[in-house]
PDB file of C-alpha atoms in Angstrom:
ATOM      1  CA  ALA A   1     -68.552 -10.929 -14.714  1.00 81.00           C
ATOM      2  CA  GLN A   2     -64.942  -9.673 -14.432  1.00 89.00           C
ATOM      3  CA  LYS A   3     -63.122  -8.634 -17.423  1.00 94.00           C
ATOM      4  CA  VAL A   4     -59.606  -7.109 -18.410  1.00 97.00           C
ATOM      5  CA  THR A   5     -59.351  -5.350 -21.907  1.00 97.00           C
ATOM      6  CA  GLN A   6     -55.808  -4.741 -23.290  1.00 97.00           C
ATOM      7  CA  ALA A   7     -56.356  -3.540 -26.761  1.00 96.00           C
ATOM      8  CA  GLN A   8     -52.837  -3.069 -27.668  1.00 97.00           C
ATOM      9  CA  THR A   9     -51.386  -6.262 -28.849  1.00 96.00           C
ATOM     10  CA  GLU A  10     -48.001  -4.916 -29.584  1.00 97.00           C
ATOM     11  CA  ILE A  11     -46.370  -1.591 -29.351  1.00 98.00           C
ATOM     12  CA  SER A  12     -43.002  -0.664 -30.916  1.00 98.00           C
ATOM     13  CA  VAL A  13     -41.018   2.212 -29.416  1.00 98.00           C
ATOM     14  CA  VAL A  14     -37.314   3.611 -29.732  1.00 97.00           C
ATOM     15  CA  GLU A  15     -35.374   3.825 -26.589  1.00 97.00           C
ATOM     16  CA  LYS A  16     -36.077   7.285 -24.788  1.00 97.00           C
ATOM     17  CA  GLU A  17     -39.659   7.553 -25.910  1.00 97.00           C
ATOM     18  CA  ASP A  18     -42.553   7.669 -23.550  1.00 98.00           C
ATOM     19  CA  VAL A  19     -45.265   4.846 -23.870  1.00 98.00           C
ATOM     20  CA  THR A  20     -48.607   4.193 -22.248  1.00 98.00           C
ATOM     21  CA  LEU A  21     -50.179   0.858 -21.837  1.00 98.00           C
ATOM     22  CA  ASP A  22     -54.031   0.772 -21.775  1.00 98.00           C
ATOM     23  CA  CYS A  23     -56.111  -1.356 -19.494  1.00 98.00           C
ATOM     24  CA  VAL A  24     -59.685  -1.226 -19.252  1.00 98.00           C
ATOM     25  CA  TYR A  25     -61.727  -3.543 -16.743  1.00 97.00           C
ATOM     26  CA  GLU A  26     -65.177  -4.574 -16.173  1.00 96.00           C
ATOM     27  CA  THR A  27     -66.622  -5.419 -12.768  1.00 93.00           C
ATOM     28  CA  ARG A  28     -69.885  -4.890 -10.809  1.00 92.00           C
ATOM     29  CA  ASP A  29     -67.889  -5.430  -7.348  1.00 90.00           C
ATOM     30  CA  THR A  30     -67.225  -2.354  -5.702  1.00 90.00           C
ATOM     31  CA  THR A  31     -64.153  -3.632  -4.141  1.00 89.00           C
ATOM     32  CA  TYR A  32     -61.531  -4.852  -6.146  1.00 92.00           C
ATOM     33  CA  TYR A  33     -57.815  -4.819  -6.845  1.00 92.00           C
ATOM     34  CA  LEU A  34     -56.057  -3.986 -10.219  1.00 95.00           C
ATOM     35  CA  PHE A  35     -52.405  -5.236 -10.804  1.00 95.00           C
ATOM     36  CA  TRP A  36     -49.668  -4.879 -13.490  1.00 97.00           C
ATOM     37  CA  TYR A  37     -47.136  -7.559 -14.158  1.00 97.00           C
ATOM     38  CA  LYS A  38     -44.201  -7.447 -16.403  1.00 97.00           C
ATOM     39  CA  GLN A  39     -43.326 -10.809 -18.056  1.00 96.00           C
ATOM     40  CA  PRO A  40     -39.750 -10.560 -19.600  1.00 95.00           C
ATOM     41  CA  PRO A  41     -38.599 -13.155 -22.204  1.00 92.00           C
ATOM     42  CA  SER A  42     -37.338 -15.340 -19.319  1.00 90.00           C
ATOM     43  CA  GLY A  43     -41.027 -15.865 -18.631  1.00 91.00           C
ATOM     44  CA  GLU A  44     -41.187 -15.051 -15.004  1.00 92.00           C
ATOM     45  CA  LEU A  45     -44.190 -12.483 -14.142  1.00 94.00           C
ATOM     46  CA  VAL A  46     -42.648  -9.525 -12.050  1.00 94.00           C
ATOM     47  CA  PHE A  47     -45.158  -7.910  -9.734  1.00 94.00           C
ATOM     48  CA  LEU A  48     -45.328  -3.961 -10.518  1.00 95.00           C
ATOM     49  CA  ILE A  49     -48.110  -2.567  -8.664  1.00 93.00           C
ATOM     50  CA  ARG A  50     -51.280  -3.251  -6.876  1.00 91.00           C
ATOM     51  CA  ARG A  51     -54.066  -0.731  -6.576  1.00 91.00           C
ATOM     52  CA  ASN A  52     -57.431  -1.259  -4.423  1.00 90.00           C
ATOM     53  CA  SER A  53     -60.615   0.346  -5.858  1.00 92.00           C
ATOM     54  CA  PHE A  54     -60.883   2.978  -2.927  1.00 90.00           C
ATOM     55  CA  ASP A  55     -57.274   4.392  -3.937  1.00 87.00           C
ATOM     56  CA  GLU A  56     -57.632   6.343  -6.915  1.00 85.00           C
ATOM     57  CA  GLN A  57     -54.430   8.372  -6.413  1.00 85.00           C
ATOM     58  CA  ASN A  58     -52.029   8.087  -9.402  1.00 87.00           C
ATOM     59  CA  GLU A  59     -48.715   6.554  -8.453  1.00 88.00           C
ATOM     60  CA  ILE A  60     -44.957   7.031  -9.616  1.00 90.00           C
ATOM     61  CA  SER A  61     -42.279   4.666  -9.320  1.00 91.00           C
ATOM     62  CA  GLY A  62     -39.087   5.946 -11.170  1.00 94.00           C
ATOM     63  CA  ARG A  63     -39.848   5.774 -14.643  1.00 96.00           C
ATOM     64  CA  TYR A  64     -43.055   3.995 -14.175  1.00 96.00           C
ATOM     65  CA  SER A  65     -46.353   5.797 -13.416  1.00 96.00           C
ATOM     66  CA  TRP A  66     -50.123   4.374 -13.348  1.00 96.00           C
ATOM     67  CA  ASN A  67     -53.320   6.419 -13.903  1.00 96.00           C
ATOM     68  CA  PHE A  68     -56.266   4.803 -12.173  1.00 95.00           C
ATOM     69  CA  GLN A  69     -59.547   6.153 -13.253  1.00 94.00           C
ATOM     70  CA  LYS A  70     -62.656   4.641 -11.970  1.00 93.00           C
ATOM     71  CA  SER A  71     -65.097   6.955 -14.062  1.00 93.00           C
ATOM     72  CA  THR A  72     -63.669   5.130 -17.172  1.00 95.00           C
ATOM     73  CA  SER A  73     -62.703   1.881 -15.762  1.00 96.00           C
ATOM     74  CA  SER A  74     -59.192   2.176 -16.742  1.00 97.00           C
ATOM     75  CA  PHE A  75     -55.922   1.648 -15.013  1.00 97.00           C
ATOM     76  CA  ASN A  76     -53.116   2.834 -17.615  1.00 97.00           C
ATOM     77  CA  PHE A  77     -49.507   2.259 -17.268  1.00 97.00           C
ATOM     78  CA  THR A  78     -46.920   4.688 -18.475  1.00 97.00           C
ATOM     79  CA  ILE A  79     -43.115   4.256 -19.021  1.00 97.00           C
ATOM     80  CA  THR A  80     -41.129   7.318 -19.306  1.00 97.00           C
ATOM     81  CA  ALA A  81     -37.928   7.312 -21.128  1.00 97.00           C
ATOM     82  CA  SER A  82     -38.182   3.905 -22.156  1.00 97.00           C
ATOM     83  CA  GLN A  83     -35.323   1.390 -22.079  1.00 97.00           C
ATOM     84  CA  VAL A  84     -34.356  -1.618 -24.204  1.00 97.00           C
ATOM     85  CA  VAL A  85     -34.647  -3.552 -20.820  1.00 96.00           C
ATOM     86  CA  ASP A  86     -38.295  -2.510 -20.791  1.00 97.00           C
ATOM     87  CA  SER A  87     -39.148  -4.905 -23.625  1.00 97.00           C
ATOM     88  CA  ALA A  88     -41.485  -7.477 -22.349  1.00 97.00           C
ATOM     89  CA  VAL A  89     -44.996  -8.469 -22.327  1.00 97.00           C
ATOM     90  CA  TYR A  90     -47.138  -6.618 -19.740  1.00 98.00           C
ATOM     91  CA  PHE A  91     -50.291  -7.727 -18.073  1.00 97.00           C
ATOM     92  CA  CYS A  92     -53.068  -6.029 -16.253  1.00 97.00           C
ATOM     93  CA  ALA A  93     -55.008  -8.153 -13.895  1.00 96.00           C
ATOM     94  CA  LEU A  94     -58.045  -7.657 -11.844  1.00 95.00           C
ATOM     95  CA  ARG A  95     -59.081  -9.519  -8.536  1.00 91.00           C
ATOM     96  CA  THR A  96     -62.426  -8.987  -6.731  1.00 85.00           C
ATOM     97  CA  ASN A  97     -63.739 -10.141  -3.450  1.00 75.00           C
ATOM     98  CA  THR A  98     -66.452 -12.283  -4.987  1.00 73.00           C
ATOM     99  CA  GLY A  99     -63.608 -13.945  -7.351  1.00 64.00           C
ATOM    100  CA  PHE A 100     -62.293 -16.177  -4.853  1.00 69.00           C
ATOM    101  CA  GLN A 101     -58.996 -14.569  -5.156  1.00 76.00           C
ATOM    102  CA  LYS A 102     -58.567 -15.225  -8.900  1.00 86.00           C
ATOM    103  CA  LEU A 103     -56.674 -12.923 -11.168  1.00 91.00           C
ATOM    104  CA  VAL A 104     -58.441 -12.135 -14.299  1.00 92.00           C
ATOM    105  CA  PHE A 105     -55.652 -11.352 -16.736  1.00 95.00           C
ATOM    106  CA  GLY A 106     -55.909  -9.151 -19.841  1.00 96.00           C
ATOM    107  CA  THR A 107     -54.332 -10.688 -23.060  1.00 96.00           C
ATOM    108  CA  GLY A 108     -51.174  -8.514 -22.461  1.00 97.00           C
ATOM    109  CA  THR A 109     -49.273  -5.934 -24.222  1.00 98.00           C
ATOM    110  CA  ARG A 110     -46.039  -6.750 -26.054  1.00 97.00           C
ATOM    111  CA  LEU A 111     -43.767  -3.865 -25.884  1.00 98.00           C
ATOM    112  CA  LEU A 112     -40.631  -3.822 -28.003  1.00 97.00           C
ATOM    113  CA  VAL A 113     -37.880  -1.052 -27.247  1.00 98.00           C
ATOM    114  CA  SER A 114     -35.441  -0.598 -29.838  1.00 97.00           C
ATOM    115  CA  PRO A 115     -32.161   1.026 -29.485  1.00 95.00           C
TER     116      PRO A 115
ATOM    117  CA  GLY B   1     -39.347  -9.840  -0.346  1.00 71.00           C
ATOM    118  CA  ALA B   2     -41.782 -12.348  -1.938  1.00 87.00           C
ATOM    119  CA  VAL B   3     -39.826 -14.877  -3.868  1.00 92.00           C
ATOM    120  CA  VAL B   4     -41.318 -17.933  -5.359  1.00 95.00           C
ATOM    121  CA  SER B   5     -39.285 -20.690  -6.785  1.00 96.00           C
ATOM    122  CA  GLN B   6     -40.202 -23.550  -9.227  1.00 97.00           C
ATOM    123  CA  HIS B   7     -38.356 -26.709  -9.892  1.00 97.00           C
ATOM    124  CA  PRO B   8     -37.516 -27.801 -12.525  1.00 97.00           C
ATOM    125  CA  SER B   9     -37.413 -24.644 -14.758  1.00 96.00           C
ATOM    126  CA  TRP B  10     -37.600 -27.140 -17.866  1.00 96.00           C
ATOM    127  CA  VAL B  11     -38.386 -30.615 -18.487  1.00 97.00           C
ATOM    128  CA  ILE B  12     -38.507 -33.223 -21.265  1.00 97.00           C
ATOM    129  CA  CYS B  13     -40.443 -36.279 -20.986  1.00 96.00           C
ATOM    130  CA  LYS B  14     -41.695 -39.331 -23.035  1.00 96.00           C
ATOM    131  CA  SER B  15     -45.335 -39.779 -23.788  1.00 96.00           C
ATOM    132  CA  GLY B  16     -47.025 -41.436 -20.932  1.00 96.00           C
ATOM    133  CA  THR B  17     -44.692 -40.721 -18.145  1.00 96.00           C
ATOM    134  CA  SER B  18     -45.589 -38.503 -15.296  1.00 97.00           C
ATOM    135  CA  VAL B  19     -43.939 -35.258 -14.318  1.00 97.00           C
ATOM    136  CA  LYS B  20     -44.009 -33.620 -10.959  1.00 97.00           C
ATOM    137  CA  ILE B  21     -43.226 -29.737 -10.597  1.00 97.00           C
ATOM    138  CA  GLU B  22     -42.547 -28.096  -7.209  1.00 97.00           C
ATOM    139  CA  CYS B  23     -43.546 -24.558  -6.303  1.00 96.00           C
ATOM    140  CA  ARG B  24     -42.312 -22.918  -3.105  1.00 96.00           C
ATOM    141  CA  SER B  25     -42.548 -19.531  -1.437  1.00 93.00           C
ATOM    142  CA  LEU B  26     -38.865 -19.090  -0.096  1.00 94.00           C
ATOM    143  CA  ASP B  27     -39.500 -16.173   2.216  1.00 90.00           C
ATOM    144  CA  PHE B  28     -43.142 -16.041   3.285  1.00 89.00           C
ATOM    145  CA  GLN B  29     -46.085 -18.379   4.061  1.00 88.00           C
ATOM    146  CA  ALA B  30     -48.550 -18.626   1.271  1.00 87.00           C
ATOM    147  CA  THR B  31     -52.200 -19.281   2.182  1.00 81.00           C
ATOM    148  CA  THR B  32     -53.029 -20.083  -1.204  1.00 89.00           C
ATOM    149  CA  MET B  33     -51.032 -21.315  -4.483  1.00 93.00           C
ATOM    150  CA  PHE B  34     -52.272 -21.155  -7.804  1.00 94.00           C
ATOM    151  CA  TRP B  35     -51.230 -23.084 -10.822  1.00 96.00           C
ATOM    152  CA  TYR B  36     -51.580 -21.607 -14.433  1.00 96.00           C
ATOM    153  CA  ARG B  37     -50.805 -22.772 -18.001  1.00 96.00           C
ATOM    154  CA  GLN B  38     -49.355 -20.456 -20.655  1.00 95.00           C
ATOM    155  CA  PHE B  39     -49.204 -21.151 -24.393  1.00 91.00           C
ATOM    156  CA  PRO B  40     -46.872 -19.142 -26.731  1.00 89.00           C
ATOM    157  CA  LYS B  41     -47.936 -15.600 -27.057  1.00 88.00           C
ATOM    158  CA  GLN B  42     -50.963 -16.043 -25.068  1.00 91.00           C
ATOM    159  CA  SER B  43     -52.372 -14.889 -21.481  1.00 93.00           C
ATOM    160  CA  LEU B  44     -52.236 -16.946 -18.450  1.00 93.00           C
ATOM    161  CA  MET B  45     -54.950 -19.715 -17.894  1.00 93.00           C
ATOM    162  CA  LEU B  46     -55.765 -20.578 -14.444  1.00 93.00           C
ATOM    163  CA  MET B  47     -55.766 -24.250 -13.957  1.00 95.00           C
ATOM    164  CA  ALA B  48     -56.447 -24.787 -10.148  1.00 94.00           C
ATOM    165  CA  THR B  49     -56.324 -22.870  -6.641  1.00 92.00           C
ATOM    166  CA  SER B  50     -54.803 -24.743  -3.885  1.00 90.00           C
ATOM    167  CA  ASN B  51     -55.160 -24.117  -0.095  1.00 86.00           C
ATOM    168  CA  GLU B  52     -52.750 -25.780   2.364  1.00 82.00           C
ATOM    169  CA  GLY B  53     -54.162 -28.946   3.701  1.00 80.00           C
ATOM    170  CA  SER B  54     -57.380 -29.015   1.473  1.00 83.00           C
ATOM    171  CA  LYS B  55     -58.199 -30.115  -1.952  1.00 86.00           C
ATOM    172  CA  ALA B  56     -57.539 -28.004  -4.882  1.00 91.00           C
ATOM    173  CA  THR B  57     -60.308 -26.296  -6.726  1.00 92.00           C
ATOM    174  CA  TYR B  58     -60.034 -26.777 -10.584  1.00 94.00           C
ATOM    175  CA  GLU B  59     -61.215 -24.538 -13.270  1.00 93.00           C
ATOM    176  CA  GLN B  60     -63.690 -25.593 -15.700  1.00 93.00           C
ATOM    177  CA  GLY B  61     -62.348 -28.014 -18.233  1.00 94.00           C
ATOM    178  CA  VAL B  62     -59.261 -28.948 -16.306  1.00 95.00           C
ATOM    179  CA  GLU B  63     -58.961 -32.650 -15.588  1.00 94.00           C
ATOM    180  CA  LYS B  64     -58.109 -33.155 -11.838  1.00 92.00           C
ATOM    181  CA  ASP B  65     -56.931 -36.815 -12.550  1.00 94.00           C
ATOM    182  CA  LYS B  66     -54.718 -35.470 -15.198  1.00 96.00           C
ATOM    183  CA  PHE B  67     -53.455 -32.573 -13.197  1.00 96.00           C
ATOM    184  CA  LEU B  68     -52.687 -33.556  -9.568  1.00 95.00           C
ATOM    185  CA  ILE B  69     -52.204 -30.984  -7.130  1.00 94.00           C
ATOM    186  CA  ASN B  70     -50.809 -31.447  -3.630  1.00 91.00           C
ATOM    187  CA  HIS B  71     -50.391 -28.577  -1.278  1.00 88.00           C
ATOM    188  CA  ALA B  72     -48.579 -30.103   1.509  1.00 84.00           C
ATOM    189  CA  SER B  73     -47.477 -26.866   3.374  1.00 89.00           C
ATOM    190  CA  LEU B  74     -47.568 -23.340   3.521  1.00 89.00           C
ATOM    191  CA  THR B  75     -44.689 -23.150   1.451  1.00 92.00           C
ATOM    192  CA  LEU B  76     -45.027 -25.917  -0.972  1.00 94.00           C
ATOM    193  CA  SER B  77     -47.403 -26.945  -3.481  1.00 94.00           C
ATOM    194  CA  THR B  78     -46.959 -29.760  -6.367  1.00 95.00           C
ATOM    195  CA  LEU B  79     -48.359 -30.104  -9.694  1.00 97.00           C
ATOM    196  CA  THR B  80     -48.109 -33.608 -11.129  1.00 97.00           C
ATOM    197  CA  VAL B  81     -48.987 -34.124 -14.843  1.00 97.00           C
ATOM    198  CA  THR B  82     -49.907 -37.686 -15.031  1.00 96.00           C
ATOM    199  CA  SER B  83     -49.429 -39.871 -18.285  1.00 96.00           C
ATOM    200  CA  ALA B  84     -48.445 -36.782 -20.175  1.00 96.00           C
ATOM    201  CA  HIS B  85     -48.947 -36.493 -23.788  1.00 96.00           C
ATOM    202  CA  PRO B  86     -47.560 -34.100 -26.454  1.00 96.00           C
ATOM    203  CA  GLU B  87     -50.584 -31.723 -26.141  1.00 95.00           C
ATOM    204  CA  ASP B  88     -49.552 -31.232 -22.274  1.00 96.00           C
ATOM    205  CA  SER B  89     -46.520 -29.440 -23.357  1.00 96.00           C
ATOM    206  CA  SER B  90     -46.830 -25.902 -22.291  1.00 96.00           C
ATOM    207  CA  PHE B  91     -45.322 -23.382 -19.673  1.00 96.00           C
ATOM    208  CA  TYR B  92     -46.657 -24.095 -16.247  1.00 97.00           C
ATOM    209  CA  ILE B  93     -46.435 -21.160 -13.870  1.00 97.00           C
ATOM    210  CA  CYS B  94     -47.264 -21.303 -10.022  1.00 96.00           C
ATOM    211  CA  SER B  95     -48.238 -18.157  -7.926  1.00 95.00           C
ATOM    212  CA  ALA B  96     -48.502 -17.878  -4.276  1.00 93.00           C
ATOM    213  CA  SER B  97     -50.444 -15.148  -1.914  1.00 89.00           C
ATOM    214  CA  ARG B  98     -49.061 -14.272   1.408  1.00 82.00           C
ATOM    215  CA  ALA B  99     -50.698 -15.172   4.650  1.00 70.00           C
ATOM    216  CA  ASP B 100     -50.410 -11.641   5.998  1.00 70.00           C
ATOM    217  CA  LEU B 101     -53.467  -9.648   5.738  1.00 62.00           C
ATOM    218  CA  GLN B 102     -51.725  -6.542   4.210  1.00 65.00           C
ATOM    219  CA  GLU B 103     -50.733  -8.365   0.926  1.00 66.00           C
ATOM    220  CA  ALA B 104     -52.926 -11.280   0.868  1.00 66.00           C
ATOM    221  CA  ASP B 105     -54.563 -10.258  -2.415  1.00 75.00           C
ATOM    222  CA  THR B 106     -51.293 -10.011  -4.212  1.00 87.00           C
ATOM    223  CA  GLN B 107     -49.927 -13.186  -6.067  1.00 91.00           C
ATOM    224  CA  TYR B 108     -46.175 -13.561  -6.577  1.00 92.00           C
ATOM    225  CA  PHE B 109     -45.337 -15.771  -9.495  1.00 95.00           C
ATOM    226  CA  GLY B 110     -42.685 -18.258 -10.042  1.00 95.00           C
ATOM    227  CA  PRO B 111     -40.206 -18.368 -12.840  1.00 95.00           C
ATOM    228  CA  GLY B 112     -42.327 -21.114 -14.612  1.00 96.00           C
ATOM    229  CA  THR B 113     -41.567 -24.589 -15.969  1.00 97.00           C
ATOM    230  CA  ARG B 114     -41.285 -25.512 -19.433  1.00 96.00           C
ATOM    231  CA  LEU B 115     -42.786 -28.924 -20.036  1.00 97.00           C
ATOM    232  CA  THR B 116     -42.060 -30.713 -23.374  1.00 97.00           C
ATOM    233  CA  VAL B 117     -43.433 -34.166 -24.160  1.00 97.00           C
ATOM    234  CA  LEU B 118     -42.340 -36.261 -26.781  1.00 96.00           C
TER     235      LEU B 118
END
């Protein structure tokens, strides 16, 4: 069975603070894909990153960085120097080859960045 | 880009009426489209998966006669909520995955449709 756990329900930070959103996944498949999506108050899910199971290199995109560790089945997301516009719900998701393209979502982490 | 649109963005209807929601991939062809439902402050719940030209695959517990899905082309899928009732009020979101192999595993989401049934 596939499962994604985002243990942090809500995080509040002050602008310019760094914040890390945790994501732990479970799967028995050796080939899988991990995703992060951002859902701002408007409701639309915005694709942030895709990572396949064979690529453990960490990635940085501007203020965003992702740490993929297969040893701990984690795919954590860090926002550096957070801004008010980062306030949103962030979802981690898993797709496996045996899952018929279905995405298994975590429960999401609500990030509140105050000025 | 990979843009997915939904129409309407919100709709209010009377109990017993049917409502159709359209999902379009604007700048790519979508092999597969997905329909989700999201309740306030909750995660997305997959309702069904549809491939162009074939019947949709519904998740367990989702009534196929209640939520009719038609995937007429590689850029359009529709969800019709038949005989809507207040408990069908929710945020409905579609997504599409691209036909090209490089990104076939990435789903791009539409902006969602908020349905309110009175």
